[in-house]
PDB file of C-alpha atoms in Angstrom:
ATOM      1  CA  MET A   1     -12.479 -15.446 -46.981  1.00 46.00           C
ATOM      2  CA  ARG A   2     -10.086 -18.279 -47.836  1.00 42.00           C
ATOM      3  CA  ARG A   3      -7.093 -15.990 -47.151  1.00 45.00           C
ATOM      4  CA  LEU A   4      -8.576 -15.014 -43.780  1.00 40.00           C
ATOM      5  CA  LYS A   5      -9.052 -18.667 -42.797  1.00 45.00           C
ATOM      6  CA  THR A   6      -5.499 -19.431 -43.861  1.00 45.00           C
ATOM      7  CA  ALA A   7      -4.125 -16.515 -41.787  1.00 44.00           C
ATOM      8  CA  VAL A   8      -6.112 -17.610 -38.738  1.00 41.00           C
ATOM      9  CA  GLY A   9      -4.855 -21.162 -39.160  1.00 49.00           C
ATOM     10  CA  VAL A  10      -1.237 -19.982 -39.313  1.00 42.00           C
ATOM     11  CA  LEU A  11      -1.709 -17.816 -36.202  1.00 43.00           C
ATOM     12  CA  VAL A  12      -3.239 -20.699 -34.227  1.00 43.00           C
ATOM     13  CA  SER A  13      -0.367 -22.971 -35.288  1.00 48.00           C
ATOM     14  CA  LEU A  14       2.224 -20.409 -34.139  1.00 44.00           C
ATOM     15  CA  VAL A  15       0.515 -20.037 -30.757  1.00 40.00           C
ATOM     16  CA  LEU A  16       0.454 -23.818 -30.284  1.00 44.00           C
ATOM     17  CA  ILE A  17       4.125 -24.065 -31.201  1.00 41.00           C
ATOM     18  CA  ALA A  18       4.987 -21.342 -28.667  1.00 44.00           C
ATOM     19  CA  VAL A  19       3.004 -23.050 -25.897  1.00 39.00           C
ATOM     20  CA  VAL A  20       4.599 -26.429 -26.612  1.00 39.00           C
ATOM     21  CA  SER A  21       8.055 -24.798 -26.622  1.00 42.00           C
ATOM     22  CA  VAL A  22       7.482 -23.266 -23.182  1.00 36.00           C
ATOM     23  CA  ILE A  23       6.264 -26.609 -21.800  1.00 36.00           C
ATOM     24  CA  VAL A  24       9.344 -28.370 -23.191  1.00 36.00           C
ATOM     25  CA  VAL A  25      11.707 -25.770 -21.709  1.00 36.00           C
ATOM     26  CA  LEU A  26      10.010 -25.971 -18.316  1.00 35.00           C
ATOM     27  CA  HIS A  27      10.173 -29.767 -18.393  1.00 42.00           C
ATOM     28  CA  ARG A  28      13.879 -29.776 -19.181  1.00 40.00           C
ATOM     29  CA  ASP A  29      14.867 -26.900 -16.872  1.00 41.00           C
ATOM     30  CA  PRO A  30      12.120 -25.505 -14.604  1.00 38.00           C
ATOM     31  CA  GLY A  31      14.382 -22.697 -13.392  1.00 40.00           C
ATOM     32  CA  SER A  32      15.303 -21.401 -16.837  1.00 36.00           C
ATOM     33  CA  ILE A  33      12.200 -19.307 -17.421  1.00 39.00           C
ATOM     34  CA  THR A  34      10.104 -16.998 -15.254  1.00 37.00           C
ATOM     35  CA  LEU A  35       6.396 -16.890 -15.976  1.00 40.00           C
ATOM     36  CA  PRO A  36       4.453 -13.676 -15.241  1.00 44.00           C
ATOM     37  CA  VAL A  37       2.795 -13.480 -11.840  1.00 46.00           C
ATOM     38  CA  LEU A  38      -0.985 -13.495 -12.172  1.00 50.00           C
ATOM     39  CA  GLY A  39      -3.397 -11.819  -9.800  1.00 57.00           C
ATOM     40  CA  PRO A  40      -3.102  -8.727  -7.596  1.00 70.00           C
ATOM     41  CA  GLU A  41       0.227  -7.742  -6.055  1.00 95.00           C
ATOM     42  CA  CYS A  42      -1.355  -6.799  -2.718  1.00 97.00           C
ATOM     43  CA  THR A  43      -4.474  -7.983  -0.918  1.00 97.00           C
ATOM     44  CA  VAL A  44      -5.852  -6.452   2.263  1.00 98.00           C
ATOM     45  CA  GLY A  45      -8.289  -7.907   4.763  1.00 94.00           C
ATOM     46  CA  PRO A  46      -8.830 -11.379   6.197  1.00 86.00           C
ATOM     47  CA  GLU A  47     -10.552 -12.449   2.995  1.00 83.00           C
ATOM     48  CA  GLY A  48      -8.522 -10.243   0.652  1.00 83.00           C
ATOM     49  CA  GLU A  49     -11.441  -7.853   0.174  1.00 90.00           C
ATOM     50  CA  VAL A  50      -9.265  -5.049  -1.250  1.00 97.00           C
ATOM     51  CA  THR A  51      -6.700  -5.523  -4.020  1.00 97.00           C
ATOM     52  CA  LEU A  52      -4.076  -2.924  -4.923  1.00 97.00           C
ATOM     53  CA  ASP A  53      -0.820  -2.755  -6.817  1.00 97.00           C
ATOM     54  CA  LEU A  54       2.431  -2.101  -4.973  1.00 97.00           C
ATOM     55  CA  ALA A  55       2.486   1.664  -5.579  1.00 97.00           C
ATOM     56  CA  GLN A  56      -1.127   2.068  -4.447  1.00 98.00           C
ATOM     57  CA  MET A  57      -0.433   0.025  -1.315  1.00 98.00           C
ATOM     58  CA  ALA A  58       2.584   2.132  -0.374  1.00 98.00           C
ATOM     59  CA  ASN A  59       0.570   5.332  -0.790  1.00 98.00           C
ATOM     60  CA  ALA A  60      -2.278   3.949   1.317  1.00 98.00           C
ATOM     61  CA  ALA A  61       0.149   3.003   4.092  1.00 98.00           C
ATOM     62  CA  THR A  62       1.688   6.478   4.081  1.00 98.00           C
ATOM     63  CA  ILE A  63      -1.731   8.159   4.252  1.00 98.00           C
ATOM     64  CA  ALA A  64      -2.631   6.005   7.262  1.00 98.00           C
ATOM     65  CA  ALA A  65       0.713   6.616   8.981  1.00 98.00           C
ATOM     66  CA  VAL A  66       0.372  10.382   8.653  1.00 98.00           C
ATOM     67  CA  GLY A  67      -3.100  10.169  10.173  1.00 98.00           C
ATOM     68  CA  VAL A  68      -1.804   8.229  13.176  1.00 97.00           C
ATOM     69  CA  ARG A  69       1.129  10.610  13.537  1.00 96.00           C
ATOM     70  CA  LYS A  70      -1.273  13.556  13.615  1.00 96.00           C
ATOM     71  CA  GLU A  71      -3.329  11.724  16.275  1.00 96.00           C
ATOM     72  CA  MET A  72      -6.396  11.482  14.063  1.00 98.00           C
ATOM     73  CA  PRO A  73      -8.893   8.692  14.827  1.00 98.00           C
ATOM     74  CA  GLU A  74      -9.305   5.677  12.570  1.00 98.00           C
ATOM     75  CA  GLN A  75     -12.422   7.190  10.971  1.00 98.00           C
ATOM     76  CA  ALA A  76     -10.294  10.088   9.701  1.00 98.00           C
ATOM     77  CA  VAL A  77      -8.030   7.566   7.981  1.00 98.00           C
ATOM     78  CA  VAL A  78     -11.130   5.978   6.429  1.00 98.00           C
ATOM     79  CA  VAL A  79     -12.229   9.357   5.038  1.00 98.00           C
ATOM     80  CA  ALA A  80      -8.729  10.142   3.737  1.00 98.00           C
ATOM     81  CA  LEU A  81      -8.360   6.778   2.016  1.00 98.00           C
ATOM     82  CA  ALA A  82     -11.831   6.952   0.461  1.00 98.00           C
ATOM     83  CA  THR A  83     -10.997  10.422  -0.842  1.00 98.00           C
ATOM     84  CA  ALA A  84      -7.699   9.319  -2.366  1.00 98.00           C
ATOM     85  CA  LEU A  85      -9.334   6.240  -3.906  1.00 98.00           C
ATOM     86  CA  GLN A  86     -11.901   8.448  -5.634  1.00 97.00           C
ATOM     87  CA  GLU A  87      -9.583  11.277  -6.632  1.00 97.00           C
ATOM     88  CA  SER A  88      -6.572   9.315  -7.866  1.00 97.00           C
ATOM     89  CA  LYS A  89      -7.109   5.573  -7.254  1.00 97.00           C
ATOM     90  CA  LEU A  90      -4.261   5.979  -4.740  1.00 98.00           C
ATOM     91  CA  GLU A  91      -1.846   6.975  -7.508  1.00 97.00           C
ATOM     92  CA  ASN A  92       0.351  10.054  -7.140  1.00 97.00           C
ATOM     93  CA  LEU A  93      -0.841  11.749 -10.323  1.00 96.00           C
ATOM     94  CA  ASP A  94       1.138  14.415 -12.170  1.00 93.00           C
ATOM     95  CA  GLY A  95      -2.032  16.181 -13.292  1.00 85.00           C
ATOM     96  CA  GLY A  96      -5.806  16.146 -13.367  1.00 81.00           C
ATOM     97  CA  ASP A  97      -8.706  18.560 -13.603  1.00 84.00           C
ATOM     98  CA  ARG A  98      -7.284  22.043 -14.204  1.00 88.00           C
ATOM     99  CA  ASP A  99      -4.193  22.330 -11.959  1.00 92.00           C
ATOM    100  CA  SER A 100      -5.009  19.388  -9.661  1.00 94.00           C
ATOM    101  CA  VAL A 101      -2.127  17.045  -8.772  1.00 96.00           C
ATOM    102  CA  GLY A 102      -1.254  14.244  -6.397  1.00 97.00           C
ATOM    103  CA  LEU A 103      -3.131  11.668  -4.354  1.00 98.00           C
ATOM    104  CA  PHE A 104      -5.946  14.002  -3.335  1.00 98.00           C
ATOM    105  CA  GLN A 105      -5.939  16.091  -6.532  1.00 97.00           C
ATOM    106  CA  GLN A 106      -5.233  19.232  -4.539  1.00 97.00           C
ATOM    107  CA  ARG A 107      -4.826  22.496  -6.459  1.00 95.00           C
ATOM    108  CA  PRO A 108      -1.959  24.948  -5.990  1.00 96.00           C
ATOM    109  CA  SER A 109      -4.245  27.763  -7.145  1.00 95.00           C
ATOM    110  CA  LYS A 110      -6.549  27.034  -4.199  1.00 94.00           C
ATOM    111  CA  GLY A 111      -3.819  27.344  -1.599  1.00 95.00           C
ATOM    112  CA  TRP A 112      -2.980  23.686  -1.019  1.00 97.00           C
ATOM    113  CA  GLY A 113       0.733  24.285  -1.650  1.00 97.00           C
ATOM    114  CA  THR A 114       3.173  24.163  -4.526  1.00 97.00           C
ATOM    115  CA  VAL A 115       3.085  21.372  -7.086  1.00 97.00           C
ATOM    116  CA  GLU A 116       6.256  19.934  -5.565  1.00 97.00           C
ATOM    117  CA  GLN A 117       4.746  19.961  -2.079  1.00 98.00           C
ATOM    118  CA  ILE A 118       1.452  18.410  -3.117  1.00 98.00           C
ATOM    119  CA  LYS A 119       3.291  15.664  -5.000  1.00 98.00           C
ATOM    120  CA  ASP A 120       4.811  14.574  -1.677  1.00 97.00           C
ATOM    121  CA  PRO A 121       2.295  12.015  -0.307  1.00 98.00           C
ATOM    122  CA  ARG A 122       3.153  12.905   3.291  1.00 98.00           C
ATOM    123  CA  TYR A 123       2.566  16.609   2.746  1.00 98.00           C
ATOM    124  CA  ALA A 124      -0.643  16.005   0.797  1.00 98.00           C
ATOM    125  CA  ALA A 125      -2.045  13.669   3.441  1.00 98.00           C
ATOM    126  CA  GLY A 126      -1.105  16.085   6.211  1.00 98.00           C
ATOM    127  CA  LYS A 127      -2.905  18.960   4.485  1.00 98.00           C
ATOM    128  CA  PHE A 128      -5.992  16.799   4.020  1.00 98.00           C
ATOM    129  CA  TYR A 129      -6.139  15.839   7.703  1.00 98.00           C
ATOM    130  CA  THR A 130      -5.599  19.451   8.767  1.00 98.00           C
ATOM    131  CA  ALA A 131      -8.529  20.555   6.614  1.00 98.00           C
ATOM    132  CA  LEU A 132     -10.721  17.672   7.817  1.00 98.00           C
ATOM    133  CA  LYS A 133     -10.049  18.497  11.456  1.00 98.00           C
ATOM    134  CA  LYS A 134     -11.476  21.970  10.890  1.00 98.00           C
ATOM    135  CA  VAL A 135     -14.824  20.549   9.705  1.00 98.00           C
ATOM    136  CA  LYS A 136     -17.231  20.675  12.627  1.00 97.00           C
ATOM    137  CA  GLY A 137     -18.802  17.286  13.303  1.00 98.00           C
ATOM    138  CA  TRP A 138     -16.953  15.507  10.477  1.00 98.00           C
ATOM    139  CA  ASP A 139     -16.695  12.320  12.547  1.00 97.00           C
ATOM    140  CA  LYS A 140     -20.486  12.012  12.710  1.00 97.00           C
ATOM    141  CA  MET A 141     -20.967  12.487   8.964  1.00 98.00           C
ATOM    142  CA  ARG A 142     -21.116   9.912   6.212  1.00 98.00           C
ATOM    143  CA  VAL A 143     -17.717   9.311   4.657  1.00 98.00           C
ATOM    144  CA  THR A 144     -18.708  11.074   1.448  1.00 98.00           C
ATOM    145  CA  ASP A 145     -20.086  14.133   3.282  1.00 98.00           C
ATOM    146  CA  ALA A 146     -16.944  14.550   5.365  1.00 98.00           C
ATOM    147  CA  ALA A 147     -14.756  14.173   2.284  1.00 98.00           C
ATOM    148  CA  GLN A 148     -16.855  16.662   0.339  1.00 98.00           C
ATOM    149  CA  LYS A 149     -16.477  19.305   3.054  1.00 97.00           C
ATOM    150  CA  VAL A 150     -12.752  19.201   2.346  1.00 98.00           C
ATOM    151  CA  GLN A 151     -12.659  18.543  -1.389  1.00 96.00           C
ATOM    152  CA  ARG A 152     -15.682  20.541  -2.636  1.00 93.00           C
ATOM    153  CA  SER A 153     -16.021  18.218  -5.607  1.00 92.00           C
ATOM    154  CA  ALA A 154     -18.480  18.503  -8.468  1.00 90.00           C
ATOM    155  CA  TYR A 155     -19.490  14.926  -7.566  1.00 92.00           C
ATOM    156  CA  PRO A 156     -20.202  15.154  -3.818  1.00 92.00           C
ATOM    157  CA  ASN A 157     -21.561  11.610  -3.419  1.00 95.00           C
ATOM    158  CA  ALA A 158     -18.761   9.867  -5.314  1.00 96.00           C
ATOM    159  CA  TYR A 159     -16.650   9.152  -2.223  1.00 97.00           C
ATOM    160  CA  GLU A 160     -19.226   6.895  -0.595  1.00 97.00           C
ATOM    161  CA  LYS A 161     -18.649   4.028  -3.010  1.00 97.00           C
ATOM    162  CA  TRP A 162     -15.137   3.672  -1.574  1.00 98.00           C
ATOM    163  CA  ALA A 163     -16.210   3.667   2.075  1.00 97.00           C
ATOM    164  CA  ASP A 164     -16.146  -0.117   2.532  1.00 97.00           C
ATOM    165  CA  GLU A 165     -12.738  -0.544   0.899  1.00 97.00           C
ATOM    166  CA  ALA A 166     -11.368   2.380   2.909  1.00 98.00           C
ATOM    167  CA  LYS A 167     -12.580   0.808   6.165  1.00 98.00           C
ATOM    168  CA  VAL A 168     -10.804  -2.468   5.383  1.00 98.00           C
ATOM    169  CA  LEU A 169      -7.584  -0.613   4.527  1.00 98.00           C
ATOM    170  CA  ALA A 170      -7.750   1.641   7.578  1.00 98.00           C
ATOM    171  CA  GLU A 171      -8.369  -1.217  10.001  1.00 98.00           C
ATOM    172  CA  ALA A 172      -5.261  -3.021   8.749  1.00 98.00           C
ATOM    173  CA  LEU A 173      -3.006   0.002   8.430  1.00 98.00           C
ATOM    174  CA  VAL A 174      -3.686   1.449  11.880  1.00 98.00           C
ATOM    175  CA  GLY A 175      -2.918  -1.975  13.360  1.00 97.00           C
ATOM    176  CA  ASN A 176      -6.356  -3.314  14.235  1.00 97.00           C
ATOM    177  CA  ALA A 177      -6.096  -6.425  12.045  1.00 97.00           C
ATOM    178  CA  THR A 178      -3.635  -9.327  12.119  1.00 96.00           C
ATOM    179  CA  GLY A 179      -1.584 -10.331   9.072  1.00 97.00           C
ATOM    180  CA  ALA A 180      -4.024  -8.419   6.874  1.00 97.00           C
ATOM    181  CA  VAL A 181      -1.664  -6.779   4.345  1.00 98.00           C
ATOM    182  CA  ALA A 182      -0.131  -9.332   1.999  1.00 97.00           C
ATOM    183  CA  CYS A 183       2.014  -8.113  -0.899  1.00 98.00           C
ATOM    184  CA  ARG A 184       3.900 -10.333  -3.332  1.00 97.00           C
ATOM    185  CA  VAL A 185       7.206  -8.806  -4.487  1.00 97.00           C
ATOM    186  CA  THR A 186       9.047 -10.676  -7.232  1.00 95.00           C
ATOM    187  CA  GLY A 187      12.087  -9.991  -9.393  1.00 94.00           C
ATOM    188  CA  ASP A 188      15.361  -8.386  -8.378  1.00 96.00           C
ATOM    189  CA  PRO A 189      15.082  -6.275  -5.196  1.00 96.00           C
ATOM    190  CA  ALA A 190      15.295  -2.509  -5.612  1.00 94.00           C
ATOM    191  CA  LEU A 191      18.001  -2.312  -2.928  1.00 96.00           C
ATOM    192  CA  ARG A 192      20.131  -4.711  -0.931  1.00 95.00           C
ATOM    193  CA  GLY A 193      22.000  -4.851   2.360  1.00 95.00           C
ATOM    194  CA  THR A 194      22.790  -1.634   4.201  1.00 93.00           C
ATOM    195  CA  ALA A 195      21.234   0.532   1.458  1.00 95.00           C
ATOM    196  CA  ALA A 196      17.944  -1.349   1.832  1.00 95.00           C
ATOM    197  CA  ALA A 197      18.018  -1.122   5.634  1.00 94.00           C
ATOM    198  CA  ALA A 198      18.758   2.610   5.440  1.00 94.00           C
ATOM    199  CA  ALA A 199      15.859   3.146   3.017  1.00 94.00           C
ATOM    200  CA  LEU A 200      13.475   1.343   5.361  1.00 94.00           C
ATOM    201  CA  MET A 201      14.581   3.398   8.347  1.00 94.00           C
ATOM    202  CA  ALA A 202      14.363   6.664   6.421  1.00 95.00           C
ATOM    203  CA  GLY A 203      10.848   5.879   5.238  1.00 96.00           C
ATOM    204  CA  LEU A 204       9.689   4.916   8.716  1.00 95.00           C
ATOM    205  CA  LYS A 205      10.997   8.151  10.207  1.00 94.00           C
ATOM    206  CA  LEU A 206       9.408  10.284   7.485  1.00 95.00           C
ATOM    207  CA  ASP A 207       5.992   8.645   7.788  1.00 97.00           C
ATOM    208  CA  TRP A 208       5.797   8.085  11.541  1.00 95.00           C
ATOM    209  CA  GLY A 209       7.973  10.866  12.970  1.00 90.00           C
ATOM    210  CA  LYS A 210       7.905  11.021  16.764  1.00 83.00           C
ATOM    211  CA  LYS A 211       5.218   8.319  16.830  1.00 82.00           C
ATOM    212  CA  LEU A 212       7.827   5.763  15.806  1.00 84.00           C
ATOM    213  CA  ASP A 213       8.681   3.356  18.607  1.00 79.00           C
ATOM    214  CA  PHE A 214      12.344   2.545  19.184  1.00 79.00           C
ATOM    215  CA  ALA A 215      13.973   1.190  16.062  1.00 81.00           C
ATOM    216  CA  SER A 216      17.508  -0.060  15.516  1.00 85.00           C
ATOM    217  CA  GLU A 217      19.113  -0.524  12.133  1.00 83.00           C
ATOM    218  CA  GLN A 218      21.451  -3.362  11.186  1.00 83.00           C
ATOM    219  CA  ALA A 219      23.086  -4.406   7.924  1.00 80.00           C
ATOM    220  CA  ALA A 220      20.550  -7.199   7.526  1.00 90.00           C
ATOM    221  CA  GLY A 221      17.508  -5.052   8.320  1.00 92.00           C
ATOM    222  CA  LEU A 222      15.989  -3.406  11.372  1.00 94.00           C
ATOM    223  CA  THR A 223      14.136  -4.138  14.582  1.00 95.00           C
ATOM    224  CA  LEU A 224      11.269  -2.143  16.063  1.00 95.00           C
ATOM    225  CA  ALA A 225      10.402  -2.456  19.737  1.00 93.00           C
ATOM    226  CA  VAL A 226       6.642  -2.055  20.153  1.00 94.00           C
ATOM    227  CA  SER A 227       4.451  -1.415  23.178  1.00 91.00           C
ATOM    228  CA  ASN A 228       1.445  -3.493  22.150  1.00 94.00           C
ATOM    229  CA  THR A 229       0.045  -5.773  19.447  1.00 96.00           C
ATOM    230  CA  SER A 230      -1.739  -2.960  17.629  1.00 96.00           C
ATOM    231  CA  SER A 231       1.423  -0.901  17.153  1.00 95.00           C
ATOM    232  CA  GLY A 232       3.250  -4.057  16.089  1.00 96.00           C
ATOM    233  CA  TRP A 233       0.815  -4.776  13.273  1.00 98.00           C
ATOM    234  CA  ARG A 234       0.742  -1.104  12.379  1.00 97.00           C
ATOM    235  CA  TYR A 235       4.469  -1.209  11.592  1.00 97.00           C
ATOM    236  CA  ALA A 236       4.453  -4.726  10.174  1.00 98.00           C
ATOM    237  CA  HIS A 237       1.773  -3.788   7.642  1.00 98.00           C
ATOM    238  CA  TRP A 238       3.573  -0.540   6.804  1.00 98.00           C
ATOM    239  CA  LEU A 239       6.785  -2.468   6.132  1.00 98.00           C
ATOM    240  CA  VAL A 240       5.062  -4.941   3.812  1.00 98.00           C
ATOM    241  CA  SER A 241       3.312  -2.074   2.011  1.00 98.00           C
ATOM    242  CA  HIS A 242       6.652  -0.414   1.272  1.00 98.00           C
ATOM    243  CA  ALA A 243       8.592  -3.606   0.520  1.00 97.00           C
ATOM    244  CA  SER A 244       8.872  -3.152  -3.229  1.00 96.00           C
ATOM    245  CA  ALA A 245      10.874   0.093  -3.143  1.00 95.00           C
ATOM    246  CA  THR A 246      13.088  -0.813  -0.203  1.00 95.00           C
ATOM    247  CA  GLY A 247      14.426  -4.317  -0.788  1.00 96.00           C
ATOM    248  CA  LEU A 248      12.532  -5.858   2.119  1.00 97.00           C
ATOM    249  CA  GLU A 249      12.594  -9.650   2.091  1.00 97.00           C
ATOM    250  CA  ARG A 250      10.993 -10.784   5.339  1.00 97.00           C
ATOM    251  CA  VAL A 251       8.916  -9.436   8.270  1.00 97.00           C
ATOM    252  CA  ARG A 252       8.260 -11.264  11.544  1.00 96.00           C
ATOM    253  CA  PHE A 253       5.862 -10.318  14.307  1.00 97.00           C
ATOM    254  CA  GLY A 254       4.279 -12.513  16.950  1.00 95.00           C
ATOM    255  CA  ASP A 255       3.933 -16.005  15.548  1.00 94.00           C
ATOM    256  CA  LEU A 256       3.620 -14.907  11.911  1.00 97.00           C
ATOM    257  CA  GLU A 257       6.130 -14.229   9.155  1.00 97.00           C
ATOM    258  CA  TRP A 258       5.776 -12.597   5.733  1.00 98.00           C
ATOM    259  CA  HIS A 259       8.135 -13.453   2.843  1.00 97.00           C
ATOM    260  CA  ALA A 260       8.379 -11.262  -0.277  1.00 97.00           C
ATOM    261  CA  PRO A 261       8.362 -13.865  -3.101  1.00 95.00           C
ATOM    262  CA  ASP A 262       5.197 -15.648  -1.963  1.00 94.00           C
ATOM    263  CA  GLY A 263       3.639 -12.608  -0.301  1.00 96.00           C
ATOM    264  CA  LYS A 264       1.765 -14.459   2.437  1.00 94.00           C
ATOM    265  CA  TRP A 265       1.801 -14.456   6.219  1.00 97.00           C
ATOM    266  CA  GLN A 266       2.695 -17.902   7.545  1.00 96.00           C
ATOM    267  CA  GLN A 267       3.179 -19.413  10.985  1.00 94.00           C
ATOM    268  CA  VAL A 268       6.745 -19.071  12.266  1.00 89.00           C
ATOM    269  CA  THR A 269       8.321 -22.515  12.337  1.00 79.00           C
ATOM    270  CA  THR A 270      11.251 -21.748  14.668  1.00 74.00           C
ATOM    271  CA  PRO A 271      10.785 -22.992  18.273  1.00 72.00           C
ATOM    272  CA  GLY A 272      10.064 -20.613  21.127  1.00 72.00           C
ATOM    273  CA  ALA A 273       7.274 -18.372  22.340  1.00 70.00           C
ATOM    274  CA  PRO A 274       5.885 -15.738  19.924  1.00 83.00           C
ATOM    275  CA  ASP A 275       7.651 -12.362  20.237  1.00 87.00           C
ATOM    276  CA  ASN A 276       4.963  -9.688  20.543  1.00 91.00           C
ATOM    277  CA  ARG A 277       7.405  -6.968  21.598  1.00 93.00           C
ATOM    278  CA  ARG A 278       9.456  -6.709  18.424  1.00 95.00           C
ATOM    279  CA  VAL A 279       8.844  -6.373  14.719  1.00 96.00           C
ATOM    280  CA  VAL A 280      11.839  -7.763  12.818  1.00 95.00           C
ATOM    281  CA  ALA A 281      12.454  -6.751   9.200  1.00 96.00           C
ATOM    282  CA  GLU A 282      15.104  -8.447   7.056  1.00 96.00           C
ATOM    283  CA  VAL A 283      16.319  -7.094   3.729  1.00 97.00           C
ATOM    284  CA  PHE A 284      17.825  -8.889   0.749  1.00 96.00           C
ATOM    285  CA  ASN A 285      21.610  -9.264   1.026  1.00 93.00           C
TER     286      ASN A 285
END
């Protein structure tokens, strides 16, 4: 018992020394050390009702974009997101029950496609929407019942617990909420300059296809001309959701601006009327 008390005392002393050392370093040179970022990387909704990590957020945005591209109503996006939340927690899984893979845990042996195809979030989401569209009266069903008609899960009621979160995500990602997707991206950017701008443009084209409004690419980023406020927030939220992998630093739409390091939407401070016809994305140089 005495040895245990001694060991605990030594451990506590070491922890105190470490804490004091960090405080001293920060006092002498605040920029010399980077403390870990606490809290969720992404929050969605006016009150931050849904929290996701950066990979989950990107997958959610892609699922929503594919739904819009296929001209599915917002409720279809709700069902798809609730399904992916239950099946994979919005993570593109390499495996699962039997031969299930991907966001929706679709099975090659059941005709959903090859493993490589199903592991592509755009393909997987497209197959889900195609199957959902074939379900008669799906849009009048509970979320869990519509999902079950597609998935045929051993736990048919499990999808319903994600319905509220899926509604919050869908509302933001189809563009029916303002400044609702806030992701904090810290550390060195994945890409810079023209490579980052090219990655953003490529991702937009893959997710949105012919639904993409006019977009022009520049070395510092890209600009999207939009027809209305809803489409503007649709793209603005998509951009923020995919910021981590593309080197995106800043997004502006209307009178709001998002900045990667702090991850929040703030009022634009530059003079002039709000621009509701363009979404401007700037990448790290």
